[in-house]
Short mmCIF file of C-alpha atoms and ligand atoms in Angstrom, two decimals:
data_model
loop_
_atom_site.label_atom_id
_atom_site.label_comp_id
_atom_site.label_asym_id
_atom_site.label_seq_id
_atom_site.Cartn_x
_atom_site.Cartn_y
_atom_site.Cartn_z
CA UNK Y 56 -26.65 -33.95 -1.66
CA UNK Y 57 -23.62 -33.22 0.58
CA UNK Y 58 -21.64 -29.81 -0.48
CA UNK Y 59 -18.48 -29.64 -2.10
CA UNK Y 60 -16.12 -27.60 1.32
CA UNK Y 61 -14.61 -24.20 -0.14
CA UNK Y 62 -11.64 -24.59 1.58
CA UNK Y 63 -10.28 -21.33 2.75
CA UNK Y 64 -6.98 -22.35 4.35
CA UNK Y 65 -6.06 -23.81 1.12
CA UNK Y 66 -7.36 -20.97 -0.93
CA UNK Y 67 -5.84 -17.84 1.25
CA UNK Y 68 -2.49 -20.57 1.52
CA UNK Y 69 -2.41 -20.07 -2.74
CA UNK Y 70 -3.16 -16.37 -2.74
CA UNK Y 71 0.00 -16.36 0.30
CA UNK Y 72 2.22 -17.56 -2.26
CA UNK Y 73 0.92 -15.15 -4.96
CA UNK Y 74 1.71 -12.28 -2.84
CA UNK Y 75 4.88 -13.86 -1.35
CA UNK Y 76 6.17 -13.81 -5.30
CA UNK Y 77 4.77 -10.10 -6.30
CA UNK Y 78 6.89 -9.08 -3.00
CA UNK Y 79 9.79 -10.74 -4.16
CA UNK Y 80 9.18 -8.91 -7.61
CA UNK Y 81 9.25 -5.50 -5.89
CA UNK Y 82 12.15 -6.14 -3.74
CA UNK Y 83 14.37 -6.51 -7.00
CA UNK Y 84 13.00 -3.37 -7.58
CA UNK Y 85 13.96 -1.85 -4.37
CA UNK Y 86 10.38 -1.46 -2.44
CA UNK Y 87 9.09 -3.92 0.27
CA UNK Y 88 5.62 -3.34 0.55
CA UNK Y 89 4.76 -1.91 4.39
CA UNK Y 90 1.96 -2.27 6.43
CA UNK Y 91 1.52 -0.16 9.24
CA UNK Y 92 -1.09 -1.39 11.90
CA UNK Y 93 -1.81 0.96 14.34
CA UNK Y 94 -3.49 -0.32 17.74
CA UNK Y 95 -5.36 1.87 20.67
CA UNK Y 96 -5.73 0.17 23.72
CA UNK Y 97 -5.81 -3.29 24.61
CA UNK Y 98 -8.73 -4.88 23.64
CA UNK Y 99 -8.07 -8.63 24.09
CA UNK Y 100 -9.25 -10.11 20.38
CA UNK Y 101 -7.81 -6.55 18.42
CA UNK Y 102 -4.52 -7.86 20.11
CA UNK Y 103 -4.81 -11.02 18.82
CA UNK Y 104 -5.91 -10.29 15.33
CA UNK Y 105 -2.91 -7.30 15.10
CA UNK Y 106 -0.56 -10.34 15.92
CA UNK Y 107 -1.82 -12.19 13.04
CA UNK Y 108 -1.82 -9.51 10.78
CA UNK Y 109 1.97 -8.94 11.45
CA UNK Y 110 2.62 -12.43 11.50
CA UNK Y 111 1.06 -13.23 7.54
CA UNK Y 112 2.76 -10.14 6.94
CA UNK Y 113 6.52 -11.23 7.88
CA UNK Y 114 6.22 -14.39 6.41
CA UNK Y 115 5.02 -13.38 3.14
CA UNK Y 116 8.03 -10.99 3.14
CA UNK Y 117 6.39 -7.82 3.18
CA UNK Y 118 7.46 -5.78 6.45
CA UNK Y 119 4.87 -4.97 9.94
CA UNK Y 120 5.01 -2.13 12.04
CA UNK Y 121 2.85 -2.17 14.92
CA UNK Y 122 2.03 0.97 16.76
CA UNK Y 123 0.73 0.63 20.45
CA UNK Y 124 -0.83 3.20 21.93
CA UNK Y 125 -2.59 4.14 25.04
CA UNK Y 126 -6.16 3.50 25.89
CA UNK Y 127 -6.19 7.28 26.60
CA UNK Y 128 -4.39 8.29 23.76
CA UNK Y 129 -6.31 11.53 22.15
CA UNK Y 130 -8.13 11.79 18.60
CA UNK Y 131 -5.65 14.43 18.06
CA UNK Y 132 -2.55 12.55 19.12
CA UNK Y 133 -4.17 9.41 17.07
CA UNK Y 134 -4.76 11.48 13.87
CA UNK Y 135 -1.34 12.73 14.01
CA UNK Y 136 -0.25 9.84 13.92
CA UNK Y 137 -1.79 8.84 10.91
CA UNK Y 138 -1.34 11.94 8.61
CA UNK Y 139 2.55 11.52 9.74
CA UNK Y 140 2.11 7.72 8.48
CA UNK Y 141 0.21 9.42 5.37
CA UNK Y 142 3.27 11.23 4.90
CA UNK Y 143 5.62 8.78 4.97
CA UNK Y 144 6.85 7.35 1.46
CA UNK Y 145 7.92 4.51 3.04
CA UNK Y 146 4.74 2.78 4.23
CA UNK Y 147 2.20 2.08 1.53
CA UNK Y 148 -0.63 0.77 3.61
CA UNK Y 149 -2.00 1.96 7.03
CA UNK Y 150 -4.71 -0.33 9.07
CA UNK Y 151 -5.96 1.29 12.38
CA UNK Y 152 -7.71 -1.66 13.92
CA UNK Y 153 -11.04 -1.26 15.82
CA UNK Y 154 -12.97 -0.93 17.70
CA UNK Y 155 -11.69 2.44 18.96
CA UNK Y 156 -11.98 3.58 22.28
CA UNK Y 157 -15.27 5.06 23.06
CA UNK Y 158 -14.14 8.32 23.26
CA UNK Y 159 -12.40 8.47 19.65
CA UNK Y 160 -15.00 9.28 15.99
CA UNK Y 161 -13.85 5.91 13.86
CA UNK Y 162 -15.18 7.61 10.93
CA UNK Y 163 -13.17 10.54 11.14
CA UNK Y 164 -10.23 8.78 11.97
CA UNK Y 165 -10.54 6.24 9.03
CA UNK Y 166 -11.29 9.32 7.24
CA UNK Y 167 -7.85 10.43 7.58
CA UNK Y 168 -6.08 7.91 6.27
CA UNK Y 169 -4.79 8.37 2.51
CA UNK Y 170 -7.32 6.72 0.18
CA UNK Y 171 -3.86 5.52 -1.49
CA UNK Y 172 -2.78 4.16 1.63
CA UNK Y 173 -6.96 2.20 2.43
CA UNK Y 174 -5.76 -1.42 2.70
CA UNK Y 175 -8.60 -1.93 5.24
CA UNK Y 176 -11.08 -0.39 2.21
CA UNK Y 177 -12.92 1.61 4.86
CA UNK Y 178 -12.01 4.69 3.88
CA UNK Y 179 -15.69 6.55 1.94
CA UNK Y 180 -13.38 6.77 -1.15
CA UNK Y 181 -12.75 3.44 -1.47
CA UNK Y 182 -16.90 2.98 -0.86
CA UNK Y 183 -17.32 5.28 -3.27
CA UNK Y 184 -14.93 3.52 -5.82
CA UNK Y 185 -16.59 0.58 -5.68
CA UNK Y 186 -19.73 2.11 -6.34
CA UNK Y 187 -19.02 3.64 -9.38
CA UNK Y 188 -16.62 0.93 -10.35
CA UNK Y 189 -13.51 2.66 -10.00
CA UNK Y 190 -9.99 1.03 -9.04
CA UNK Y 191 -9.84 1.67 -5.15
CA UNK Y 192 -9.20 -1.09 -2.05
CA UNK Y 193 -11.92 -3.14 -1.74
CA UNK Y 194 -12.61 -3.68 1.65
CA UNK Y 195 -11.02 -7.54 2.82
CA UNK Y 196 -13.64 -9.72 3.58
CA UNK Y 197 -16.33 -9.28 0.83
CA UNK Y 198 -12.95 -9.82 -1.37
CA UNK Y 199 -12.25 -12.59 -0.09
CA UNK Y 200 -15.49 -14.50 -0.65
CA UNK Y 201 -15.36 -13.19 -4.09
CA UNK Y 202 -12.23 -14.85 -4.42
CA UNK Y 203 -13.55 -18.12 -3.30
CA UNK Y 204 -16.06 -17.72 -5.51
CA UNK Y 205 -13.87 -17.43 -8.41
CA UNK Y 206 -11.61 -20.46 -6.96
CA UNK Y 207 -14.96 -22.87 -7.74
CA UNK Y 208 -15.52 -21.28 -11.40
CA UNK Y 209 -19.07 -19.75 -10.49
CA UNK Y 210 -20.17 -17.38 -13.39
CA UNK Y 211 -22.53 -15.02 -11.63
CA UNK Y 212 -24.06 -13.81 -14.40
CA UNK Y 213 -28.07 -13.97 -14.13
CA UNK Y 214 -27.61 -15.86 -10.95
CA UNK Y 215 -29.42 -14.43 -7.70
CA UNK Y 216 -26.88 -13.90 -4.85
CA UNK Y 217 -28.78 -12.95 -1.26
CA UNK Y 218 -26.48 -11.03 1.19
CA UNK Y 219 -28.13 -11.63 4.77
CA UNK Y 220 -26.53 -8.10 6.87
CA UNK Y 221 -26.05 -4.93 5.81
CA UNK Y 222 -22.70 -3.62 7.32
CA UNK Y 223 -20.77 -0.92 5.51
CA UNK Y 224 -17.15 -3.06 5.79
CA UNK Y 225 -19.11 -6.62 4.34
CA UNK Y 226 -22.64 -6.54 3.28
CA UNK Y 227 -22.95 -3.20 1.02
CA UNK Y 228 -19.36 -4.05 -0.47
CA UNK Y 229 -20.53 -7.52 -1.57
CA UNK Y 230 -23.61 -6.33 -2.69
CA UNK Y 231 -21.48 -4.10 -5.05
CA UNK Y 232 -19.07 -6.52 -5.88
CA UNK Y 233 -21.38 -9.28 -6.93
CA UNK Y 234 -23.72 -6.78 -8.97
CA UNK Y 235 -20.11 -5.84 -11.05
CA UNK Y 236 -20.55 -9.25 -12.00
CA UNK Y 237 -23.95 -8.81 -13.39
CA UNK Y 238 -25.68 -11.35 -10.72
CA UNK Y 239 -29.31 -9.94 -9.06
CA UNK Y 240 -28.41 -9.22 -5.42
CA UNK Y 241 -31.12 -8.93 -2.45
CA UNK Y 242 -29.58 -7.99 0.49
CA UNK Y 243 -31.33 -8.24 3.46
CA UNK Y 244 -30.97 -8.27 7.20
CA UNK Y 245 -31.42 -9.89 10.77
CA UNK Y 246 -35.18 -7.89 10.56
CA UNK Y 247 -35.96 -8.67 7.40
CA UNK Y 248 -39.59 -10.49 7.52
CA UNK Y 249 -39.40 -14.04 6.02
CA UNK Y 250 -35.42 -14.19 5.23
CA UNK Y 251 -36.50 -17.86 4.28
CA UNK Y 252 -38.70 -16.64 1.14
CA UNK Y 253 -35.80 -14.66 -0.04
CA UNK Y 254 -32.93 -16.98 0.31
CA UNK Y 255 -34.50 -20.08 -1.02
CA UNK Y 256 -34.67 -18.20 -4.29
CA UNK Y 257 -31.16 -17.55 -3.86
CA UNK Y 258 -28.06 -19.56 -6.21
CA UNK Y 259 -25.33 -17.94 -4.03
CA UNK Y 260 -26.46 -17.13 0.22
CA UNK Y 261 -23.69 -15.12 2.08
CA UNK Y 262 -24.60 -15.14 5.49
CA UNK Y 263 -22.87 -12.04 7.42
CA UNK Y 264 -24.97 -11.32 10.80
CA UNK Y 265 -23.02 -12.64 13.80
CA UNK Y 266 -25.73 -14.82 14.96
CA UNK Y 267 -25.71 -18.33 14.88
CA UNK Y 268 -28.15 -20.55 13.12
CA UNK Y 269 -29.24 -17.41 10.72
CA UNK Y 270 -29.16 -19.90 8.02
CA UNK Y 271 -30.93 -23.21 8.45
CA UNK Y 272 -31.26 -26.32 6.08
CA UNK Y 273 -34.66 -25.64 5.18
CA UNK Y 274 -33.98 -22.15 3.83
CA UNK Y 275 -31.17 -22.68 1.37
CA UNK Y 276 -32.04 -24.33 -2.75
CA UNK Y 277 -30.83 -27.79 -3.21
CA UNK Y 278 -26.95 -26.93 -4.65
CA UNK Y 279 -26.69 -23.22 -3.76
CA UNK Y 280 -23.35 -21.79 -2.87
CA UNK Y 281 -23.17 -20.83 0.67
CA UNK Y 282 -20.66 -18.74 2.40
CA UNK Y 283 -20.70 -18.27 5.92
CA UNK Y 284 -18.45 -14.99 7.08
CA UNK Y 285 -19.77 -15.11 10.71
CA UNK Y 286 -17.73 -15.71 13.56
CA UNK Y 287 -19.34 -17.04 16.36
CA UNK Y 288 -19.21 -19.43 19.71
CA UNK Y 289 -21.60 -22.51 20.17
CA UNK Y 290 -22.53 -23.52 23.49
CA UNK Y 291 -19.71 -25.68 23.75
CA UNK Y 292 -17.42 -22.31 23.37
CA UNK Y 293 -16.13 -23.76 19.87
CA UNK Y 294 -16.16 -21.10 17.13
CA UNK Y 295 -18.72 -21.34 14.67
CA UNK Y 296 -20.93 -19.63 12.00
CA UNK Y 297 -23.97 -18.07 10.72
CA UNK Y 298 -24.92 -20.51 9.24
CA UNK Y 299 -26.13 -24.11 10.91
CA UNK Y 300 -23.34 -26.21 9.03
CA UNK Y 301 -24.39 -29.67 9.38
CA UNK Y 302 -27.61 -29.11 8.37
CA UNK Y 303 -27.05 -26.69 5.60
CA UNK Y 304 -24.17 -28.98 4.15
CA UNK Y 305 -26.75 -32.09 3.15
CA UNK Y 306 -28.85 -29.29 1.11
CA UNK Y 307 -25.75 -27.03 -0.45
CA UNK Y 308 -23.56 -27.43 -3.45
CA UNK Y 309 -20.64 -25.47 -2.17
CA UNK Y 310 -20.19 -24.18 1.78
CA UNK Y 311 -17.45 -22.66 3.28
CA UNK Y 312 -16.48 -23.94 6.75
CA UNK Y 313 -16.14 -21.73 10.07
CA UNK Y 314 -13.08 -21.79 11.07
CA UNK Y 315 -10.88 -22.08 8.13
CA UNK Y 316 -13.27 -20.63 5.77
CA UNK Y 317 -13.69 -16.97 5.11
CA UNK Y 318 -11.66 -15.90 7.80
CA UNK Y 319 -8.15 -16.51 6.28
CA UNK Y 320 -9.04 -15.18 3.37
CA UNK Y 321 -10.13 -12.27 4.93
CA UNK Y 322 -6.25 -12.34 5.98
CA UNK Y 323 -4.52 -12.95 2.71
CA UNK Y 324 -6.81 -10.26 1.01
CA UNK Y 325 -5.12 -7.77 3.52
CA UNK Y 326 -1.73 -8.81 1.98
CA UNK Y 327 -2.88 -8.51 -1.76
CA UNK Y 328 -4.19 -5.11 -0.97
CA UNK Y 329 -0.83 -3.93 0.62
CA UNK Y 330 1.11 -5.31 -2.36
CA UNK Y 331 -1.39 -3.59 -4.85
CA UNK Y 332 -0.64 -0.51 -3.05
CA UNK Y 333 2.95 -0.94 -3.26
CA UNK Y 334 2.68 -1.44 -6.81
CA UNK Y 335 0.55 1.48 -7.12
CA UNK Y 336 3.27 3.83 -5.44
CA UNK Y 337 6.36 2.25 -7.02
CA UNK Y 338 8.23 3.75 -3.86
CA UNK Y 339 10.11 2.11 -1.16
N1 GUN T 1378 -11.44 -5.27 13.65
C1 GUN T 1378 -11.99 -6.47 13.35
N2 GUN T 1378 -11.77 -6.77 12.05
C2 GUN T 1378 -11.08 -5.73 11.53
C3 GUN T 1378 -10.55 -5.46 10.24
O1 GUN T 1378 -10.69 -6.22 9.28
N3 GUN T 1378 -9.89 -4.27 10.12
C4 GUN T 1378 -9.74 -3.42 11.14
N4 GUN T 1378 -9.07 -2.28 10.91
N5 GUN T 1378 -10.20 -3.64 12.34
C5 GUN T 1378 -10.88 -4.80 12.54
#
C-alpha cells in the first residue's frame, strides 16, 4: 500500500482563508484581532519563526506587534511587560516565544499571561481546561493534527491512537484531545521499552520526539494514520521527521509529510486561536 499525503500546506492554506473571513467579520464590527509576540534575545530560529508568525498574521488581516527585547532584559522588566499587555483591551492574544534566556523561569512567565489572552495554550489554565474539557486555547500543534485528522473524516471512536513523547505543549495535549474523542490513547516515550509492540497495535501513530527514524516501516499496521510533528535535519542538512518517510509511506494509509505537514498547521492554528480570542472579548 502507498499512503494517501495529508497535505498540510493545503489544509492550514483552507483554515487561512477561514480565519481571513472571521477577521473580516470582526472588522465590520470594529475589532481586528491582535497578536502580540513578544521576543527576548536573539536566538537565530525564535527570530525566524516570530517573522513568520507576523507574517501569517498580516496577511490574514489580523494585526502583529513584535516586541524585541534585550538578551539581558530582567524577569521583572519581562513580566511587566506582559501584565501591561494583559491590560491592554486592545490586544487579545499575547505569545512570548521561547526558549527564554537562561536566566528567566518560563513557567512563571507564561504564568502571567491572561488565560483569556493563552493563544500559545501554555498557560496551566488552558492545561487544565483541556483536562476537564472546558473551553480554553488549546495549545497549536496537537490542534493542528487534530485538524488534519478531521480534514480525512477519521472517526476516532474505539480506535487506538499511540502518542510517541510526552511534552506538556504536544504529547499530554493530544493525549487529551484524542481521548475527548473517545479513541484509547497510549502515550509513550523515547524510553519506552519495545515502542514497536505498542505502535503496531496502533490505528492512528503521532510521532513527537525530535529524533529521526523514531518510527520505522516495520513498526506501523498496514493503513494506520501517521502524523509526523518532528522537525529534524538528515545528514544531507534537509529538514525532516520522526518518522522514516519512505519507508513508513509503503505500510501507512494516511502520513503527513515533513516539511509542509504539521508545521503550517501548527501556524494557522495560532491564527484561529487569536480570532477565537477576539471573538471571545468582543473588544477592539
Ligand atoms: N518556540 C518554538 N515553538 C514555539 C511555539 O509554538 N510557541 C512559542 N511561544 N514559542 C515557541
Amino acid at each position: 500500500m502507498t499512503a494517501q499525503i495529508i497535505d498540510g500546506n493545503a489544509l492550514a492554506k483552507q483554515i487561512r482563508a477561514e480565519a481571513a473571513g472571521r477577521t473580516a467579520a470582526l472588522k465590520a464590527r470594529g475589532v481586528q484581532p491582535h497578536l502580540a509576540i513578544v521576543l527576548v534575545g536573539e536566538d537565530p530560529a525564535s527570530q525566524v519563526y516570530v517573522k513568520h508568525k507576523v507574517a501569517d498574521s498580516e496577511q490574514t488581516g489580523l494585526k502583529a506587534t513584535l516586541e524585541r527585547h534585550p538578551v539581558d532584559m530582567t524577569e521583572d522588566a519581562l513580566l511587566a511587560r506582559i501584565r501591561a499587555l494583559n491590560a491592554d483591551a486592545s490586544v487579545h492574544g499575547i505569545l512570548v516565544q521561547l526558549p527564554l534566556p537562561r536566566h528567566m523561569d518560563s513557567h512563571k512567565v507564561i504564568e502571567t499571561i491572561s488565560p483569556a489572552k493563552d493563544v500559545d495554550g501554555f498557560h496551566v489554565a488552558s492545561a487544565g481546561a483541556l483536562m476537564v474539557g472546558q473551553p480554553g486555547f488549546w495549545p497549536c500543534t496537537p490542534y493542528g493534527c487534530m485538524k488534519m485528522l478531521e480534514s480525512i473524516g477519521y472517526d476516532l471512536r474505539g480506535k487506538h491512537a499511540v502518542v510517541i513523547g510526552r511534552s506538556n505543549i504536544v504529547g499530554k495535549p493530544m493525549a487529551m484531545m484524542l481521548l475527548a474523542k473517545d479513541a484509547t490513547v497510549t502515550v509513550c516515550h523515547s524510553r519506552t521499552p519495545d515502542l514497536a509492540a505498542f505502535t503496531r497495535q496502533a490505528d492512528v501513530v503521532v510521532a513527537a520526539v525530535g529524533k529521526r527514524n523514531v518510527l520505522t516501516a516495520g513498526m506501523v499496521k498496514p493503513g494506520a494514520v501517521v502524523i509526523d510533528v518532528g522537525m529534524n535535519r538528515n545528514d544531507e542538512g534537509k529538514l525532516c521527521g520522526d518518522v522514516d518517510f519512505d519507508g513508513v509511506k509503503e505500510v501507512a494509509g494516511w502520513i503527513t509529510p515533513v516539511p509542509g505537514g504539521v508545521g503550517p498547521m501548527t501556524r494557522a492554528m495560532l491564527l484561529a486561536n487569536t480570532i477565537d480570542a477576539a471573538e471571545r472579548t468582543g473588544r477592539g
